[in-house]
Coordinates of C-alpha atoms in Angstrom, one line a residue:
M1 CA 38.3 20.8 -10.2
S2 CA 34.8 22.3 -10.6
I3 CA 31.8 20.5 -9.0
D4 CA 28.4 20.4 -10.5
K5 CA 26.1 21.5 -7.7
T6 CA 23.0 20.5 -9.5
S7 CA 23.9 16.8 -9.5
E8 CA 24.4 16.9 -5.8
A9 CA 21.1 18.6 -4.9
P10 CA 18.9 16.3 -2.8
G11 CA 15.6 14.9 -4.2
T12 CA 14.5 13.7 -7.5
P13 CA 15.0 15.5 -10.9
E14 CA 11.4 16.8 -10.6
D15 CA 12.3 18.7 -7.5
H16 CA 14.7 21.1 -9.4
M17 CA 13.9 24.0 -11.6
V18 CA 14.7 23.8 -15.3
E19 CA 16.0 27.2 -16.3
N20 CA 14.7 27.1 -19.9
P21 CA 11.6 24.9 -20.2
E22 CA 11.1 25.8 -23.8
A23 CA 14.6 24.4 -24.7
A24 CA 13.9 21.2 -22.8
K25 CA 10.7 20.3 -24.7
G26 CA 12.5 18.3 -27.3
S27 CA 14.9 16.6 -24.9
D28 CA 14.6 13.9 -22.2
V29 CA 15.1 16.5 -19.4
A30 CA 12.3 16.1 -16.8
V31 CA 10.5 19.5 -16.6
D32 CA 9.0 20.1 -13.2
P33 CA 5.2 19.8 -13.5
R34 CA 4.7 22.7 -11.1
L35 CA 6.6 24.9 -13.5
L36 CA 4.5 23.8 -16.5
V37 CA 1.3 24.4 -14.6
R38 CA 2.4 27.9 -13.6
E39 CA 3.5 28.9 -17.1
Q40 CA 1.0 27.0 -19.3
G41 CA -2.0 26.4 -17.1
L42 CA -4.2 23.6 -18.4
A43 CA -1.8 23.1 -21.3
G44 CA 0.9 22.4 -18.7
Y45 CA -1.0 19.3 -17.5
V46 CA -1.3 18.0 -21.0
T47 CA 2.4 18.6 -21.7
E48 CA 3.4 16.9 -18.4
F49 CA 1.1 13.9 -19.1
K50 CA 2.6 13.4 -22.6
R51 CA 6.1 13.5 -21.1
K52 CA 5.2 10.9 -18.5
I53 CA 3.6 8.6 -21.1
K54 CA 6.7 9.0 -23.4
G55 CA 9.0 8.3 -20.5
G56 CA 7.1 5.2 -19.3
D57 CA 6.0 7.0 -16.0
L58 CA 2.4 5.6 -15.9
G59 CA 2.0 5.8 -12.1
S60 CA -1.4 4.5 -11.0
I61 CA -3.2 5.2 -14.2
P62 CA -3.4 1.5 -15.4
V63 CA -4.8 0.2 -12.2
V64 CA -7.3 3.0 -11.8
I65 CA -8.5 2.4 -15.4
G66 CA -8.6 -1.4 -14.7
L67 CA -10.6 -0.9 -11.5
A68 CA -13.1 1.2 -13.4
V69 CA -13.4 -1.4 -16.1
I70 CA -13.9 -4.2 -13.5
W71 CA -16.7 -2.3 -11.7
I72 CA -18.4 -1.4 -15.0
I73 CA -18.3 -5.1 -16.2
F74 CA -19.6 -6.6 -12.9
Q75 CA -22.3 -3.9 -12.5
S76 CA -23.5 -4.7 -16.1
L77 CA -23.7 -8.4 -15.1
N78 CA -25.3 -7.8 -11.7
S79 CA -27.0 -4.7 -10.6
N80 CA -26.2 -5.5 -7.0
F81 CA -22.5 -5.1 -7.4
L82 CA -22.3 -1.3 -6.8
T83 CA -24.9 -1.3 -4.1
A84 CA -23.9 0.4 -0.8
G85 CA -24.0 -3.0 1.1
N86 CA -21.7 -4.8 -1.4
L87 CA -19.2 -1.9 -1.6
S88 CA -19.1 -1.6 2.2
D89 CA -18.5 -5.4 2.5
I90 CA -15.7 -5.2 -0.1
S91 CA -14.0 -2.4 1.8
V92 CA -14.1 -4.3 5.1
A93 CA -13.0 -7.6 3.5
M94 CA -10.0 -6.0 1.8
V95 CA -8.4 -4.7 5.1
G96 CA -6.8 -7.9 6.3
T97 CA -5.1 -8.6 2.9
G98 CA -4.4 -4.9 2.5
M99 CA -2.6 -4.6 5.9
I100 CA -0.2 -7.4 4.9
A101 CA 0.3 -6.0 1.5
V102 CA 1.5 -2.7 3.1
G103 CA 4.4 -4.7 4.7
I104 CA 5.0 -6.4 1.3
V105 CA 5.4 -3.0 -0.3
F106 CA 8.3 -2.2 2.0
V107 CA 10.0 -5.5 1.0
L108 CA 9.4 -5.0 -2.7
L109 CA 10.9 -1.6 -2.5
L110 CA 14.2 -3.3 -1.6
G111 CA 13.7 -5.5 -4.7
E112 CA 13.2 -8.6 -2.5
I113 CA 10.3 -10.9 -1.6
D114 CA 8.7 -12.3 1.5
L115 CA 6.9 -15.6 1.1
S116 CA 6.2 -16.1 4.8
V117 CA 3.7 -13.4 5.5
G118 CA 0.7 -15.7 5.0
S119 CA 2.0 -18.2 7.6
V120 CA 3.0 -15.4 9.9
S121 CA -0.5 -13.9 9.8
G122 CA -1.9 -17.3 10.8
V123 CA 0.6 -17.5 13.7
A124 CA -0.5 -14.1 15.0
G125 CA -4.1 -15.1 15.0
A126 CA -3.3 -18.4 16.7
V127 CA -1.2 -16.8 19.4
F128 CA -3.9 -14.3 20.2
A129 CA -6.6 -17.0 20.3
V130 CA -4.6 -19.3 22.6
L131 CA -3.5 -16.5 25.0
S132 CA -6.9 -14.7 25.2
V133 CA -9.3 -17.6 25.0
N134 CA -7.5 -20.7 26.3
E135 CA -5.2 -18.9 28.8
G136 CA -7.6 -16.2 29.8
M137 CA -5.1 -13.4 29.3
N138 CA -6.3 -9.8 28.9
E139 CA -7.2 -9.3 25.2
W140 CA -5.2 -6.1 24.8
L141 CA -2.1 -7.7 26.2
A142 CA -2.7 -10.7 24.0
L143 CA -3.2 -8.4 21.0
V144 CA 0.2 -6.7 21.6
L145 CA 2.0 -10.0 22.1
A146 CA 0.5 -11.4 18.9
I147 CA 1.7 -8.3 16.9
L148 CA 5.2 -8.5 18.5
T149 CA 5.4 -12.1 17.5
G150 CA 5.2 -11.0 13.9
T151 CA 7.8 -8.4 14.5
V152 CA 10.2 -10.9 16.0
I153 CA 9.6 -13.4 13.2
G154 CA 10.3 -10.7 10.6
A155 CA 13.5 -9.7 12.4
I156 CA 14.7 -13.4 12.3
H157 CA 14.1 -13.6 8.6
G158 CA 15.9 -10.2 8.1
F159 CA 18.8 -11.4 10.2
F160 CA 19.4 -14.5 8.0
F161 CA 19.0 -12.4 4.9
A162 CA 21.1 -9.4 5.9
R163 CA 23.7 -10.8 8.2
I164 CA 24.2 -14.4 7.0
G165 CA 23.6 -13.7 3.3
V166 CA 20.9 -16.3 2.6
P167 CA 18.6 -15.1 -0.3
A168 CA 15.4 -13.6 0.9
F169 CA 13.4 -16.1 -1.3
A170 CA 15.0 -19.1 0.5
V171 CA 14.7 -17.7 4.0
T172 CA 11.1 -16.8 3.7
L173 CA 10.2 -20.0 1.8
A174 CA 11.6 -21.9 4.8
G175 CA 9.7 -19.5 7.1
L176 CA 6.5 -20.2 5.2
L177 CA 6.8 -24.0 6.0
F178 CA 8.2 -23.6 9.5
W179 CA 5.6 -21.0 10.8
Q180 CA 2.8 -22.9 9.2
G181 CA 3.8 -25.9 11.2
F182 CA 4.2 -23.8 14.3
M183 CA 0.7 -22.4 13.8
L184 CA -0.7 -25.9 13.7
K185 CA 1.2 -26.8 16.8
V186 CA -0.1 -23.8 18.7
L187 CA -3.7 -24.4 17.7
G188 CA -3.5 -28.0 18.9
D189 CA -5.5 -31.0 17.9
N190 CA -8.8 -29.2 17.7
G191 CA -7.4 -26.9 15.0
T192 CA -10.0 -24.1 15.6
I193 CA -10.4 -21.6 18.4
N194 CA -13.5 -19.4 18.2
L195 CA -13.1 -15.7 19.2
D196 CA -15.5 -13.5 21.1
S197 CA -17.3 -11.5 18.5
D198 CA -17.7 -8.6 21.0
G199 CA -14.0 -8.7 22.0
V200 CA -11.2 -6.5 20.9
V201 CA -10.3 -8.5 17.8
G202 CA -13.9 -9.4 17.1
K203 CA -14.9 -5.8 16.7
L204 CA -12.0 -4.9 14.3
T205 CA -14.3 -5.9 11.4
S206 CA -17.7 -5.9 12.9
Y207 CA -17.8 -2.5 14.5
Y208 CA -19.4 0.4 12.5
F209 CA -19.8 4.1 13.5
T210 CA -23.5 4.3 12.9
D211 CA -23.8 8.1 13.4
V212 CA -23.8 9.7 9.9
A213 CA -21.6 12.5 11.3
A214 CA -18.7 10.0 11.6
A215 CA -18.4 9.3 7.9
Y216 CA -18.9 12.9 6.9
G217 CA -16.6 14.1 9.6
L218 CA -13.8 11.8 8.3
A219 CA -14.4 13.0 4.8
I220 CA -14.1 16.6 6.0
A221 CA -11.0 15.8 8.0
V222 CA -9.2 14.1 5.1
T223 CA -10.0 16.9 2.8
V224 CA -8.9 19.6 5.2
L225 CA -5.7 17.8 6.1
Y226 CA -4.8 17.3 2.5
F227 CA -5.4 21.0 1.7
L228 CA -3.3 22.2 4.7
S229 CA -0.5 19.7 3.9
A230 CA -0.4 20.8 0.2
F231 CA -0.7 24.5 1.0
Y232 CA 2.0 24.7 3.6
G233 CA 4.2 22.3 1.5
N234 CA 4.0 24.8 -1.4
R235 CA 4.7 27.7 1.0
R236 CA 7.9 25.9 2.1
R237 CA 8.9 25.2 -1.4
E238 CA 8.4 28.8 -2.4
A239 CA 10.5 30.0 0.6
A240 CA 13.3 27.6 -0.5
G241 CA 13.2 28.9 -4.0
V242 CA 12.1 25.7 -5.7
P243 CA 9.1 25.1 -8.0
S244 CA 5.7 24.8 -6.3
R245 CA 2.2 24.3 -7.5
P246 CA -0.1 27.3 -7.8
L247 CA -2.9 27.8 -5.3
S248 CA -5.5 27.1 -8.1
D249 CA -3.9 23.6 -8.6
T250 CA -4.1 22.8 -4.9
I251 CA -7.7 23.9 -4.7
L252 CA -8.6 21.8 -7.8
R253 CA -7.0 18.7 -6.3
T254 CA -8.7 19.3 -2.9
A255 CA -12.0 19.6 -4.6
L256 CA -11.6 16.3 -6.4
L257 CA -10.6 14.6 -3.2
A258 CA -13.6 16.1 -1.5
V259 CA -15.9 14.7 -4.2
V260 CA -14.5 11.2 -3.8
S261 CA -14.4 11.4 0.1
F262 CA -18.0 12.5 0.4
A263 CA -19.2 10.0 -2.2
V264 CA -17.7 7.2 -0.1
A265 CA -19.2 8.7 3.0
I266 CA -22.7 8.7 1.4
V267 CA -22.2 5.0 0.4
Y268 CA -21.3 4.0 4.0
N269 CA -24.2 5.9 5.5
Q270 CA -26.6 4.2 3.2
Y271 CA -25.6 0.9 4.8
K272 CA -24.3 0.3 8.4
G273 CA -22.2 3.4 8.7
L274 CA -18.4 4.0 8.7
P275 CA -16.5 0.7 9.3
L276 CA -13.8 0.8 12.0
A277 CA -11.6 -1.5 9.9
V278 CA -11.5 1.1 7.1
V279 CA -10.6 3.9 9.4
L280 CA -7.7 1.9 10.8
F281 CA -6.5 0.9 7.4
L282 CA -6.5 4.6 6.2
A283 CA -4.6 5.6 9.3
V284 CA -1.9 2.9 8.5
L285 CA -1.7 4.1 4.9
L286 CA -1.2 7.7 6.0
L287 CA 1.4 6.8 8.5
T288 CA 3.5 4.5 6.3
D289 CA 3.3 6.9 3.4
F290 CA 4.7 9.6 5.6
V291 CA 7.5 7.4 6.8
L292 CA 8.5 6.4 3.3
R293 CA 8.2 9.8 1.6
R294 CA 9.0 12.3 4.4
T295 CA 11.6 10.6 6.6
A296 CA 15.3 9.8 6.3
Y297 CA 14.5 6.1 6.9
G298 CA 12.1 6.1 3.9
R299 CA 14.8 7.6 1.7
K300 CA 17.2 4.9 2.8
V301 CA 14.7 2.2 1.8
F302 CA 14.3 3.7 -1.6
A303 CA 18.0 4.1 -2.0
L304 CA 18.6 0.4 -1.3
G305 CA 16.0 -0.5 -3.9
G306 CA 18.0 1.6 -6.4
S307 CA 21.5 0.3 -5.6
V308 CA 22.8 -1.5 -2.6
E309 CA 26.4 -0.8 -3.3
A310 CA 25.8 2.9 -3.8
S311 CA 23.8 3.0 -0.6
R312 CA 26.6 1.3 1.3
R313 CA 29.1 3.8 0.0
A314 CA 26.8 6.7 1.0
G315 CA 27.1 5.5 4.6
I316 CA 23.7 3.7 4.9
N317 CA 23.7 0.8 7.3
V318 CA 22.4 -1.7 4.8
E319 CA 22.1 -4.6 7.2
L320 CA 20.0 -2.6 9.7
V321 CA 17.6 -1.3 7.1
R322 CA 17.1 -4.7 5.6
I323 CA 16.4 -6.3 9.0
S324 CA 14.0 -3.4 9.9
V325 CA 12.1 -3.8 6.6
F326 CA 11.5 -7.5 7.2
S327 CA 10.5 -6.7 10.8
I328 CA 7.9 -4.2 9.4
A329 CA 6.6 -6.9 7.0
G330 CA 6.3 -9.3 9.9
T331 CA 4.5 -6.7 12.0
F332 CA 1.9 -5.9 9.3
A333 CA 1.5 -9.7 8.6
A334 CA 0.5 -10.1 12.2
I335 CA -1.8 -7.1 12.1
G336 CA -3.4 -8.4 8.9
G337 CA -3.8 -11.9 10.5
L338 CA -5.8 -10.4 13.4
F339 CA -8.1 -8.7 10.9
V340 CA -8.6 -12.0 9.0
A341 CA -9.3 -13.8 12.3
S342 CA -11.8 -11.0 13.2
K343 CA -13.6 -11.5 9.9
I344 CA -14.2 -15.2 10.4
A345 CA -14.4 -14.8 14.3
S346 CA -11.9 -17.6 14.8
A347 CA -8.3 -18.8 14.4
N348 CA -8.1 -22.0 12.4
Q349 CA -5.6 -24.2 10.6
G350 CA -6.6 -22.7 7.2
A351 CA -5.4 -19.2 8.1
G352 CA -2.9 -17.7 5.7
T353 CA -2.8 -20.8 3.5
G354 CA -3.9 -21.5 -0.1
E355 CA -4.2 -18.5 -2.4
F356 CA -3.9 -16.0 0.5
L357 CA -0.2 -15.4 0.1
M358 CA -0.5 -14.9 -3.7
N359 CA -3.3 -12.4 -3.2
V360 CA -1.2 -10.4 -0.8
I361 CA 1.8 -10.2 -3.2
A362 CA -0.5 -9.6 -6.1
A363 CA -2.2 -6.7 -4.3
A364 CA 1.1 -4.9 -3.9
V365 CA 2.2 -5.5 -7.4
I366 CA -1.1 -4.8 -9.1
G367 CA -1.4 -1.6 -7.2
G368 CA 1.8 -0.3 -8.9
T369 CA 4.8 -1.3 -6.7
S370 CA 7.6 -2.5 -8.9
L371 CA 9.0 -6.1 -8.5
F372 CA 12.4 -4.7 -9.4
G373 CA 12.6 -2.4 -6.4
G374 CA 12.9 1.3 -5.8
R375 CA 9.4 2.3 -7.0
G376 CA 6.1 2.2 -5.2
R377 CA 4.0 3.6 -2.4
T378 CA 1.9 2.1 0.4
W379 CA -1.2 3.5 -1.3
N380 CA -0.5 0.9 -4.0
A381 CA -1.6 -1.7 -1.5
L382 CA -5.1 0.0 -1.3
L383 CA -5.5 0.0 -5.1
G384 CA -4.3 -3.5 -5.6
V385 CA -6.3 -5.1 -2.9
L386 CA -9.4 -3.2 -4.1
V387 CA -8.9 -4.8 -7.5
I388 CA -8.5 -8.3 -6.2
V389 CA -11.4 -8.2 -3.7
S390 CA -13.6 -6.6 -6.3
I391 CA -12.9 -9.5 -8.7
Q392 CA -13.6 -12.0 -5.9
Y393 CA -16.9 -10.4 -4.9
G394 CA -18.0 -9.8 -8.5
L395 CA -17.4 -13.5 -9.5
A396 CA -19.0 -14.7 -6.3
L397 CA -22.2 -12.7 -7.2
E398 CA -22.2 -14.5 -10.6
G399 CA -21.7 -17.9 -8.9
I400 CA -18.4 -18.5 -10.8
A401 CA -16.2 -21.3 -9.3
A402 CA -12.9 -20.6 -7.5
P403 CA -10.7 -22.1 -10.3
V404 CA -11.9 -19.3 -12.7
Q405 CA -11.3 -16.7 -10.0
Y406 CA -7.7 -17.9 -9.7
M407 CA -7.2 -17.8 -13.4
I408 CA -8.6 -14.3 -13.7
T409 CA -6.6 -13.0 -10.8
G410 CA -3.5 -14.6 -12.3
G411 CA -4.2 -13.0 -15.6
V412 CA -4.5 -9.5 -14.0
L413 CA -1.2 -10.1 -12.1
L414 CA 0.6 -11.1 -15.3
A415 CA -0.7 -8.1 -17.2
T416 CA 0.5 -5.8 -14.3
V417 CA 4.0 -7.4 -14.3
V418 CA 4.2 -7.0 -18.1
I419 CA 3.3 -3.3 -17.8
D420 CA 5.9 -2.9 -15.1
A421 CA 8.6 -4.6 -17.2
V422 CA 7.7 -2.5 -20.3
T423 CA 7.6 0.6 -18.2
R424 CA 11.2 0.0 -17.0
K425 CA 12.4 -0.6 -20.5
T426 CA 10.7 2.6 -21.7
Q427 CA 12.3 4.6 -18.8
K428 CA 15.7 3.2 -19.6
S429 CA 15.4 4.2 -23.3
A430 CA 14.3 7.6 -22.1
G431 CA 17.2 7.9 -19.7
R432 CA 15.0 8.0 -16.7
A433 CA 15.6 4.6 -15.0

């Protein structure tokens, strides 16, 4: 019996060379964009863009366009919206929610949901405050224990989901209620514990690198690292005999990234400088993106989101991956909770409650992570939370009440989910699901 080696090759269809791109134009075969760029130049980009639109592969295009529209509208309503101070405040305010959204991306990639992350973030802030302020424990040790608390809580949720078989929705809904009550118990009758603004957690959102070289240095580092990663990645692909992007394409992408990076650096230097919170958030995004896209563990997470049964038959330890994913979500919920506590300089009973949970989930989904599993990147958390916080700050500048903010955010979320559902149907009809 003959075996089709092409079907067994690792990676996505876009990682393999199509022998006759011309013959594939009228079919649903995915032509590698690197081949199109090499053979057709600028026309190759147009051809690949049309193919993606036809196949429902919109990527981050809708959310980027939506963010641009949001900024244009609010700037036209209030000239202070796009000032350096407001943009810097937006970038710092989004970090707490964004950190938790990173963990939610991992869970959504499995096609599951975690409703407890808001309460877990509140527990982490409460644990840190009690240990460092009330008990006088070293702040760094209290910080580590607070984060580990989130990790353990996530593992507990994952255990009930993966080993016992309780639906993730039910487990985390119970966790939402239980851990909220636990947070109130830890905080005690007073309900609020103020943090030292000059302490470890206090400086997470209040510290700025005031030297202009810091922002420009980070912009240079990001640009250089991207170029080296792309360049050597292409070299490895060429050595392996698979399609790679031409050097001109890499240079163009690097130039665009440099323009954006230095524009952001200029904005920061016009205000207080480079925020520590933003640096830490970018580091987390880079690390988690590497884990998901460049490691065996990341491939297992995507595989489970595609098909649990197929993953099990492929030898993947489904239970272990599921438990680890919920542990990751709990860990990032705790980290995000510490950033939220830093922003308000206290741990209180309102932490992680109200619309906070919905904003976290909405950030991941609006950014482009599919609710149906198997599609998304941690960078989606950045785009999504930027949209949500931009809406909040824009409406606040106009003095619009909270109820309207909820309705607008809900409308944006619904539109995103509709786009996701339509995209999946388009991909199925094109044979790409």
